[in-house]
Coordinates of C-alpha atoms in Angstrom, one line a residue:
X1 CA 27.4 34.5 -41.1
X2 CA 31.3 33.8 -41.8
X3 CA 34.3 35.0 -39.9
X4 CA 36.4 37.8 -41.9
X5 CA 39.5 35.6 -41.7
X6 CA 41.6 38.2 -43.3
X7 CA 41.2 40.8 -40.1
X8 CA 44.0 41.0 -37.9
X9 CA 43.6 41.6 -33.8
X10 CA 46.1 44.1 -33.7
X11 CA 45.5 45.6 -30.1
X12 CA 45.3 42.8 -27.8
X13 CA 48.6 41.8 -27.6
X14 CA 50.2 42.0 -24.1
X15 CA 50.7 45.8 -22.7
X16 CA 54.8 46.3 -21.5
X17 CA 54.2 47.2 -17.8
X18 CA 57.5 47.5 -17.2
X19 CA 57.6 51.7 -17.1
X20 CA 55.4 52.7 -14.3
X21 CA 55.6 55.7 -15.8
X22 CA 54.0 54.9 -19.1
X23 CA 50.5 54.1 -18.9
X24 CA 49.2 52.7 -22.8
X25 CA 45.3 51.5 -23.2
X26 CA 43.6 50.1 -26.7
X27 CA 40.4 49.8 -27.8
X28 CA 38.2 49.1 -30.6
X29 CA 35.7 51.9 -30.8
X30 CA 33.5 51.4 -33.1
X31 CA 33.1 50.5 -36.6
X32 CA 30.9 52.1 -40.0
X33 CA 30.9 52.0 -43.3
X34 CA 32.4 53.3 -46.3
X35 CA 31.3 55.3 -49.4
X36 CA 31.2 52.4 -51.0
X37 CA 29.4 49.6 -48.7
X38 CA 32.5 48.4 -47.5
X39 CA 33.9 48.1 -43.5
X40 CA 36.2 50.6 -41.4
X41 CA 37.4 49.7 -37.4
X42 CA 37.7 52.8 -35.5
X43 CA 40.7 52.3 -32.9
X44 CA 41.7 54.9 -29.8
X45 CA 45.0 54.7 -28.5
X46 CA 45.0 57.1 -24.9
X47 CA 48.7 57.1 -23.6
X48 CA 49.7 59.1 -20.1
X49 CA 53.5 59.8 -18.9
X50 CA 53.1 60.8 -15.7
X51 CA 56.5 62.4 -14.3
X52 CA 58.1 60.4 -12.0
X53 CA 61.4 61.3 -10.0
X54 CA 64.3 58.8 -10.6
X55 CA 63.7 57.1 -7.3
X56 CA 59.8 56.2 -7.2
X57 CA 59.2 53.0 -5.7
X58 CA 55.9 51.6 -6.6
X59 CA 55.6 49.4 -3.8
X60 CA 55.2 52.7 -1.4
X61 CA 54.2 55.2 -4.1
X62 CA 51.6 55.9 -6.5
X63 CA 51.7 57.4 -9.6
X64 CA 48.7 59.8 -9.2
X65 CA 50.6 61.9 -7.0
X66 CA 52.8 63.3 -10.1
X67 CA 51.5 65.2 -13.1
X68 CA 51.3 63.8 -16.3
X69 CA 50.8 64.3 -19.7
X70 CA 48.3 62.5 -22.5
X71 CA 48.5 61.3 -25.8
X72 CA 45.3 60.5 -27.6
X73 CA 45.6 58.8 -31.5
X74 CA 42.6 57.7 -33.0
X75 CA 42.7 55.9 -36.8
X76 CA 40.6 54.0 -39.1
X77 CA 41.3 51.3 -40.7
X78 CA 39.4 50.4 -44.1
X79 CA 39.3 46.4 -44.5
X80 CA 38.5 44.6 -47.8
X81 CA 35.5 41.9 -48.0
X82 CA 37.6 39.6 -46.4
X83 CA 38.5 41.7 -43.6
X84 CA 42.1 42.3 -44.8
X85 CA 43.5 46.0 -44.0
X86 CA 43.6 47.9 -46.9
X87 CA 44.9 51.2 -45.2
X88 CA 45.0 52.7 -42.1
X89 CA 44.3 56.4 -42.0
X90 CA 44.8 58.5 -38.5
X91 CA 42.1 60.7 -37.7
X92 CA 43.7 62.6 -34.5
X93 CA 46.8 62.7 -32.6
X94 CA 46.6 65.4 -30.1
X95 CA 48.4 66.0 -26.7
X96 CA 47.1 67.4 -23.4
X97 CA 47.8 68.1 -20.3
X98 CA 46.6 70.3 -17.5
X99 CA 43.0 68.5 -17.1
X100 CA 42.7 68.9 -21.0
X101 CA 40.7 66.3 -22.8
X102 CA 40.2 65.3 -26.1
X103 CA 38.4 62.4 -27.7
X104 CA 36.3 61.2 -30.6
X105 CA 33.3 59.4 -29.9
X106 CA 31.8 58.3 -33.5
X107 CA 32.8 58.4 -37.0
X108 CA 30.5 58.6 -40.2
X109 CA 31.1 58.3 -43.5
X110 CA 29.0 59.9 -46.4
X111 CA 28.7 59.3 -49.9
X112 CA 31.3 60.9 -51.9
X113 CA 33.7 59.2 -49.0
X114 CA 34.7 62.6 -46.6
X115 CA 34.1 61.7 -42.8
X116 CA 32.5 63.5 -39.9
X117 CA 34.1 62.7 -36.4
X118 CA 32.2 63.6 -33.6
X119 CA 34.7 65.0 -30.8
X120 CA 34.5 66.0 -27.6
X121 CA 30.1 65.0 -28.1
X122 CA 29.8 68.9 -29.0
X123 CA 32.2 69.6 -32.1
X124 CA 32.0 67.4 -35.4
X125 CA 35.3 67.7 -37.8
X126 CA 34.6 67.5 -41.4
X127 CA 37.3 65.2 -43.4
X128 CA 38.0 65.0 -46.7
X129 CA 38.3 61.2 -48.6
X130 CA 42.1 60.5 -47.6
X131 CA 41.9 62.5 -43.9
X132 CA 44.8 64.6 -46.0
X133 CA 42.4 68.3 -45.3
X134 CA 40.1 69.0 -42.5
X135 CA 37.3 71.0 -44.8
X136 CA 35.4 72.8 -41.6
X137 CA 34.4 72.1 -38.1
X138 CA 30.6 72.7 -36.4
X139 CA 30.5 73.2 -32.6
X140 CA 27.3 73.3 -30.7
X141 CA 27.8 74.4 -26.6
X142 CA 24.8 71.9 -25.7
X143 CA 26.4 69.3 -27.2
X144 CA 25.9 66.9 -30.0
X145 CA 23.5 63.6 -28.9
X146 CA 24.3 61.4 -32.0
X147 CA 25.3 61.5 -35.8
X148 CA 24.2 59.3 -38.6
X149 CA 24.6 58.7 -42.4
X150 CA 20.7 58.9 -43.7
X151 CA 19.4 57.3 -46.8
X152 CA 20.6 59.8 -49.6
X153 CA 23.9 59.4 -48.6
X154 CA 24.4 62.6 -46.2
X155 CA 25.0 62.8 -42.4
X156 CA 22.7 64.5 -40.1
X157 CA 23.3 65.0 -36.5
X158 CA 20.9 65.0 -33.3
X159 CA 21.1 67.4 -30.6
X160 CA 18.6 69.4 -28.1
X161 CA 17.6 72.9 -28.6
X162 CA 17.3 75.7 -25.3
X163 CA 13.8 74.9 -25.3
X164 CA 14.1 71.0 -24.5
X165 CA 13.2 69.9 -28.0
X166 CA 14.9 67.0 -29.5
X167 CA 16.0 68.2 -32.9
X168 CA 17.5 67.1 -36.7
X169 CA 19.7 68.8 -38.8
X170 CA 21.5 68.0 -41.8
X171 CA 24.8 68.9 -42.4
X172 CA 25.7 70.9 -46.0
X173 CA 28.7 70.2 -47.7
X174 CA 28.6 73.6 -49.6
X175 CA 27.6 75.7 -47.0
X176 CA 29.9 74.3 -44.1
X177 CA 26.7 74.5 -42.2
X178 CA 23.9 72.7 -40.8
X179 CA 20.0 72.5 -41.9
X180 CA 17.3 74.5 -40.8
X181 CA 16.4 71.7 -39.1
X182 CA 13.5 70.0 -37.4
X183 CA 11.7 69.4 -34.2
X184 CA 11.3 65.7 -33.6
X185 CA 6.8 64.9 -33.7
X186 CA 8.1 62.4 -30.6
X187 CA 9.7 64.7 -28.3
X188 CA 10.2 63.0 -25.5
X189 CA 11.6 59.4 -27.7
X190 CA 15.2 58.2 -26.6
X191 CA 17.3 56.5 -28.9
X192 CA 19.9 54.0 -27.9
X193 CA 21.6 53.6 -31.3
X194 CA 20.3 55.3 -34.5
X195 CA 21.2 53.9 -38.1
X196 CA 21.3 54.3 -41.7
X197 CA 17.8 54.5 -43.4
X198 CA 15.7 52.9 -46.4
X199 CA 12.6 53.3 -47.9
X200 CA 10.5 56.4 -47.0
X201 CA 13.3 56.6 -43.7
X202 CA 16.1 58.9 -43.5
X203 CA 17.6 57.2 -40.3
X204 CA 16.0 54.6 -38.1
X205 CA 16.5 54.7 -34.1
X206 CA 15.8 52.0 -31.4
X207 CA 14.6 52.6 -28.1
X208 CA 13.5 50.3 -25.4
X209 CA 10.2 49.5 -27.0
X210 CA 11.4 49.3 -30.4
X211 CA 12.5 50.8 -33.6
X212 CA 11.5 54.1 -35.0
X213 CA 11.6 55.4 -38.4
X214 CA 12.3 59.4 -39.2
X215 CA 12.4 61.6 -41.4
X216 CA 15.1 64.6 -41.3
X217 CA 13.4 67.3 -43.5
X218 CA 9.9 67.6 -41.2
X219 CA 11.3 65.2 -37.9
X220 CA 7.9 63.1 -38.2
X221 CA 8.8 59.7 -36.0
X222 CA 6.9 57.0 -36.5
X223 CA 6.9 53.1 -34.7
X224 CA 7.9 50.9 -36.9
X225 CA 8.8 47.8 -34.6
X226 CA 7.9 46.9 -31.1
X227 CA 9.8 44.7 -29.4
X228 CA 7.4 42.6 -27.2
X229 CA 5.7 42.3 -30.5
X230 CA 8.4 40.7 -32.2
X231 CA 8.9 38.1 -28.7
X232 CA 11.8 39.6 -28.0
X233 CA 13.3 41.1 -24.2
X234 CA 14.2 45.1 -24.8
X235 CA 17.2 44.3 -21.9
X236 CA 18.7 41.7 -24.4
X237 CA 18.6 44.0 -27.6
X238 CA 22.0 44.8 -28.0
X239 CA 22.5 46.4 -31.4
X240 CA 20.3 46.5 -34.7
X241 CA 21.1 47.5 -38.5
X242 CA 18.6 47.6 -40.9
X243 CA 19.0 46.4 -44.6
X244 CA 18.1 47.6 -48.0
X245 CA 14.3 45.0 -48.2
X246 CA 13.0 46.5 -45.0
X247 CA 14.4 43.9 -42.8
X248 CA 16.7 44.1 -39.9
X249 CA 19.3 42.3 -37.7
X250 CA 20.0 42.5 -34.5
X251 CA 22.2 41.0 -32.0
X252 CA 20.2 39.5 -29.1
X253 CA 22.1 38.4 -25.4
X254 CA 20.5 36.7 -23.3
X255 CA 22.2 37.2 -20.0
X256 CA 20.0 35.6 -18.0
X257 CA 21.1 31.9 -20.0
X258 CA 24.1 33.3 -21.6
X259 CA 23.5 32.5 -24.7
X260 CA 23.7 35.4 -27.6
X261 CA 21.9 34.8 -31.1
X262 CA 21.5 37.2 -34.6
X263 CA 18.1 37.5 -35.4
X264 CA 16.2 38.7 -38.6
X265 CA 13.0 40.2 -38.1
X266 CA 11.0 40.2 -41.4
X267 CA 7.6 41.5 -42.0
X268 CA 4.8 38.9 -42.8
X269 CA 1.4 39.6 -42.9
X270 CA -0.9 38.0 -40.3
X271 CA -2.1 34.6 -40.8
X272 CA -5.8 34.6 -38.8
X273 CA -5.7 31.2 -38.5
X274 CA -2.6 31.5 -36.0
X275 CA -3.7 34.2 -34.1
X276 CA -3.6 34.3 -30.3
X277 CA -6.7 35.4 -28.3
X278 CA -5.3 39.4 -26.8
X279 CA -4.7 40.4 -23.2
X280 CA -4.7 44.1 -23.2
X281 CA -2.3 45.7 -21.2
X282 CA -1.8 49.2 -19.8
X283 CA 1.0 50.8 -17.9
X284 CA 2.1 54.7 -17.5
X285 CA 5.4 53.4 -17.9
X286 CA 7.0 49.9 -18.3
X287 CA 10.5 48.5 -16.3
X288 CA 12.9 46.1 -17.7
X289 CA 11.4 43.3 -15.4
X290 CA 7.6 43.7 -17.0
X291 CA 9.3 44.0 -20.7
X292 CA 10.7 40.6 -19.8
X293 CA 8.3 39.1 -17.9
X294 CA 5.9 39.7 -21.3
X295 CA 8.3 39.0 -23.6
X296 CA 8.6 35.2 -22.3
X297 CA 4.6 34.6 -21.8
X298 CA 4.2 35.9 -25.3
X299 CA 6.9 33.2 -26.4
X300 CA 5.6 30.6 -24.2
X301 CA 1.6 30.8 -24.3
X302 CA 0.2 29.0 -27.1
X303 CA -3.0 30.6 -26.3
X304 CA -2.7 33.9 -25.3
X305 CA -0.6 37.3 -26.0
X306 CA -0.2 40.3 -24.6
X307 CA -0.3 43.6 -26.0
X308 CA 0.8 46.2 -24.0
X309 CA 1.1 50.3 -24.6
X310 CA 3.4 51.8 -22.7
X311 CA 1.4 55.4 -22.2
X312 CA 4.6 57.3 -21.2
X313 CA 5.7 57.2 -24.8
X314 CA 2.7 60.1 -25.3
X315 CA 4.7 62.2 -22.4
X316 CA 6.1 65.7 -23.6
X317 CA 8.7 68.0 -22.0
X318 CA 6.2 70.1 -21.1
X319 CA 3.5 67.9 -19.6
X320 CA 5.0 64.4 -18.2
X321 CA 1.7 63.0 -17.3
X322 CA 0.2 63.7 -21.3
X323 CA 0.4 59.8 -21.1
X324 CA -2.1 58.8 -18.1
X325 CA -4.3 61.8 -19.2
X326 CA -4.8 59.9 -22.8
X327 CA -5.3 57.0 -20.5
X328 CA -8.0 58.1 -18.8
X329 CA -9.8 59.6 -22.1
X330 CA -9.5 56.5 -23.5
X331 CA -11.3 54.8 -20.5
X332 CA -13.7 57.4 -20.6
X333 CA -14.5 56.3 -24.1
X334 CA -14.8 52.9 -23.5
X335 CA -11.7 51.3 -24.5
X336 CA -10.7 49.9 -21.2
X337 CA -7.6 47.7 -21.1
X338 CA -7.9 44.0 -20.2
X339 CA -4.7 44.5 -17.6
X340 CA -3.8 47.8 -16.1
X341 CA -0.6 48.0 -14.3
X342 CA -0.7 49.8 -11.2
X343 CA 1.2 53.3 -11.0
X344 CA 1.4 55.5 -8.1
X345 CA -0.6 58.9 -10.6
X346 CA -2.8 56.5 -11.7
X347 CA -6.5 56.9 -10.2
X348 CA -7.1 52.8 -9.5
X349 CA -9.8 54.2 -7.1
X350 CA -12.0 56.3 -9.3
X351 CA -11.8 53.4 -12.3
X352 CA -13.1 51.3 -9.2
X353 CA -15.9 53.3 -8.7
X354 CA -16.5 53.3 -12.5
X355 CA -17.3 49.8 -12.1
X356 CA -14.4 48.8 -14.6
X357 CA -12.6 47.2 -12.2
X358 CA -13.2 43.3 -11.4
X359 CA -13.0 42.2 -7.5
X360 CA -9.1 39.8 -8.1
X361 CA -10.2 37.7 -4.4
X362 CA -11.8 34.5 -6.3
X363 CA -9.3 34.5 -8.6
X364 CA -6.8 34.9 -6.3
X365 CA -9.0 31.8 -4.2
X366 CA -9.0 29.7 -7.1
X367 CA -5.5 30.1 -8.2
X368 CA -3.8 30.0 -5.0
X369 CA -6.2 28.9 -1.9
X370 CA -8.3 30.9 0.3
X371 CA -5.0 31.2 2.9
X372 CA -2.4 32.5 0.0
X373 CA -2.8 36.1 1.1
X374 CA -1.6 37.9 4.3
X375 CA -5.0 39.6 4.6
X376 CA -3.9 41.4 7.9
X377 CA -2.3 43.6 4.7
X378 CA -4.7 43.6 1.8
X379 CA -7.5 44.9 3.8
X380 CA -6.3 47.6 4.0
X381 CA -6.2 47.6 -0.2
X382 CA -9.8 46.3 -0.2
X383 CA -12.9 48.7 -0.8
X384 CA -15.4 49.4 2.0
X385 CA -17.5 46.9 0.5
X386 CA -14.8 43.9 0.6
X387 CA -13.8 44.0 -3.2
X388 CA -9.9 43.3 -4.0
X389 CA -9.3 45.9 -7.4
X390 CA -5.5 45.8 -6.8
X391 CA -3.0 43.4 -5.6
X392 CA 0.8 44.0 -5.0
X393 CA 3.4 40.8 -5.6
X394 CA 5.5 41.7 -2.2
X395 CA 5.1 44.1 0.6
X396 CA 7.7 45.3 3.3
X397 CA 7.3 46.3 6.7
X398 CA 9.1 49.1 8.6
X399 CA 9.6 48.4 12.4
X400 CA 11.3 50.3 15.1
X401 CA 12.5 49.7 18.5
X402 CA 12.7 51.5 22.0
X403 CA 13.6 51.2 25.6
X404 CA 11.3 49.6 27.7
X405 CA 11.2 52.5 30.3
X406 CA 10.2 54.5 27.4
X407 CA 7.9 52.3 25.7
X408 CA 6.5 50.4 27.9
X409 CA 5.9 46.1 27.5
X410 CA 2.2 46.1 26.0
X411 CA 2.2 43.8 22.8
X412 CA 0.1 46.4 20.9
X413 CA 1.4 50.6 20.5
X414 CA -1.0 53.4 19.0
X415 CA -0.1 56.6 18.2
X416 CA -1.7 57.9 21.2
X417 CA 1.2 55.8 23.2
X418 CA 3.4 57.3 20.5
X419 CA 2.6 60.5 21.8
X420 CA 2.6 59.7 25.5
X421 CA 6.1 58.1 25.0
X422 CA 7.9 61.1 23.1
X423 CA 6.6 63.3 26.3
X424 CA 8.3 62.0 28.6
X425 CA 11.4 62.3 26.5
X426 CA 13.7 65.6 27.6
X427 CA 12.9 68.6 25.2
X428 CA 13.9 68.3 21.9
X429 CA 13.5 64.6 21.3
X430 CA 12.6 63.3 18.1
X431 CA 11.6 59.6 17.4
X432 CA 12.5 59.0 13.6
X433 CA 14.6 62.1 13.0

């Protein structure tokens, strides 16, 4: 990793204030590459006039009581290896007013060199080479959800159809037109970023468990890297590329310790002499606190590692609980995780009665002492024979509070008190709204 000493910070220097009425913001948006390998910054420049009478005061005056009027420039600037500008091209310079809005939210670049901005997230403006010609526009009313060079050089866009499904198309040069297109196989997958394919992938996308490869002619999606897998945090997975071999780099902050790191992931084949003894894991769907509370054991433990599945990745738009349901077959057949994580549609009761379950109160005992547990509350988790299947890390307690001519002075109330109480309250009373 080397600095590009050539490259020039040409935005961050100090914003005039001295025009209240002239309101200027820069910004890097984004960057991609060219035909030929090489490295173009995207820029947005979004100035508003507002139209302020001669004598506004700003001490007893605001400026969003006045109309205005916007200017919006966006450019690209193509930088050598060095990260020297070779040329600076603007893409849009457009004006609006009137609650008008217009902006450009990525840039791609295909192989012969013409570039696709996406605008507005539901038009994308065909370019040629030089941004001299715009060749055609495509507009789709549901919008556009992302748009990406793919392996032979081409761009292809996502977006939803009426129907929920998450589809690819290609765009055709020759036609001014999209693809037939494709249903995604994973409909219910949501990528964070998606990025130039290699190999047998058109485009890869990550999500928060991983990295997905995809194919654009048929939409077949298949896992390719899981995060836990790879020791690493989902939360701290900030942006991935892939290259040419198969491998890929991503940029990894830690926010917890501050600290931000590149990582290569290569693939290696498994060496059984270093292999970690497998904890099983199940959930119908994992938070950002469990992806990082794994991540770190599976880092730390010399002798364990946990593998989880995350069954909500086997959800569809048309039946959100496909995931527990392939659960439960599973269990059925005997493949019963080591560790199931507790979800409100799961049936922890009936896998209980199954016999699957194992009674958590010696381990509990042994871990933590006999008195570690507030059993006045986890009795009321415990079967009818005394066997702990599930435990909770915290639990809360709702209280309320009355007058004592209402309520009375006992220490203990019961609903039938309850009741009594709310009787003698004039018609219409209520006690928790």
């Amino acid at each position: 990793m080397k600095k590009l000493e050539g490259y020039v910070d040409n935005i961050s220097s100090e914003t005039d204030y001295s025009d209240p009425a002239v309101q200027k913001y820069s910004s890097v948006t984004g960057m991609t590459e060219t035909a030929n390998g090489g490295l173009a910054v995207i820029y947005d420049e979004n100035t508003t006039i507002y139209n302020l009478p001669a004598d506004f005061n700003q001490q007893t005056d605001s400026i969003w009581n006045y109309s205005s009027t916007s200017k919006y420039v966006c450019r690209v600037d193509i930088l050598d290896e060095n990260g020297g500008l070779v040329e600076t091209k603007t893409v849009a310079e457009k004006e609006s007013g009137n609650g008008e809005y217009y902006s450009i939210y990525k840039i791609v670049c295909d192989k012969d060199g013409n570039w696709y901005a996406l605008a507005n997230g539901d038009s994308i403006e065909v370019y040629n080479p030089d941004f001299s010609s715009l060749l055609f526009t495509l507009n789709e009313e549901r919008g556009f959800g992302d748009m990406v060079r793919i392996a032979d050089g081409s761009v292809a866009v996502l977006l939803w159809d009426n129907s929920g499904n998450q589809q690819i198309k290609v765009i055709d040069l020759a036609k001014k037109d999209f693809s037939a297109g494709a249903n995604l196989s994973m409909s219910a997958v949501y990528f964070n970023q998606i990025f130039t394919g290699s190999g047998e992938y058109d485009f890869f996308g990550a999500d928060q468990s991983g990295i997905l490869g995809v194919n654009a002619k048929d939409g077949t999606v298949t896992r390719i890297v899981d995060w836990l897998d790879c020791d690493l945090s989902p939360d701290y997975v900030q942006h991935v590329s892939g290259m040419e071999n198969g491998d890929f780099v991503l940029y990894n902050q830690d926010w917890d310790n501050n600290t931000s790191e590149l990582v290569r992931l290569v693939k290696t084949l498994n060496d059984p002499s270093n292999e970690k003894k497998i904890i099983t894991v199940a959930t119908a769907y994992m938070n950002s606190d469990m992806r990082d509370m794994v991540a770190k054991f599976n880092k730390t433990n010399t002798e364990y590692r946990m593998k989880v599945t995350d069954y909500s990745q086997y959800a569809t738009n048309d039946d959100y609980t496909a995931g527990i349901t392939k659960l439960n077959t599973e269990i059925i057949a005997g493949k019963v995780p080591d560790i199931i994580v507790i979800d409100g549609n799961l049936p922890i009761t009936q896998y209980a009665a199954k016999g699957i379950l194992e009674d958590l109160t010696p381990y509990i005992e042994r871990d933590f002492g006999k008195d570690a547990l507030v059993e006045d509350f986890f009795k009321t988790l415990r079967s009818s024979d005394g066997k702990l299947y599930e435990v909770y890390s915290a639990f809360s307690l709702q209280t309320a509070l009355g007058l004592k001519s209402v309520v009375g002075d006992a220490e203990s109330w019961t609903f039938e008190d309850m009741k009594n109480a709310l009787a003698k309250l004039p018609e219409g009373a209520d006690i928790f709204g």
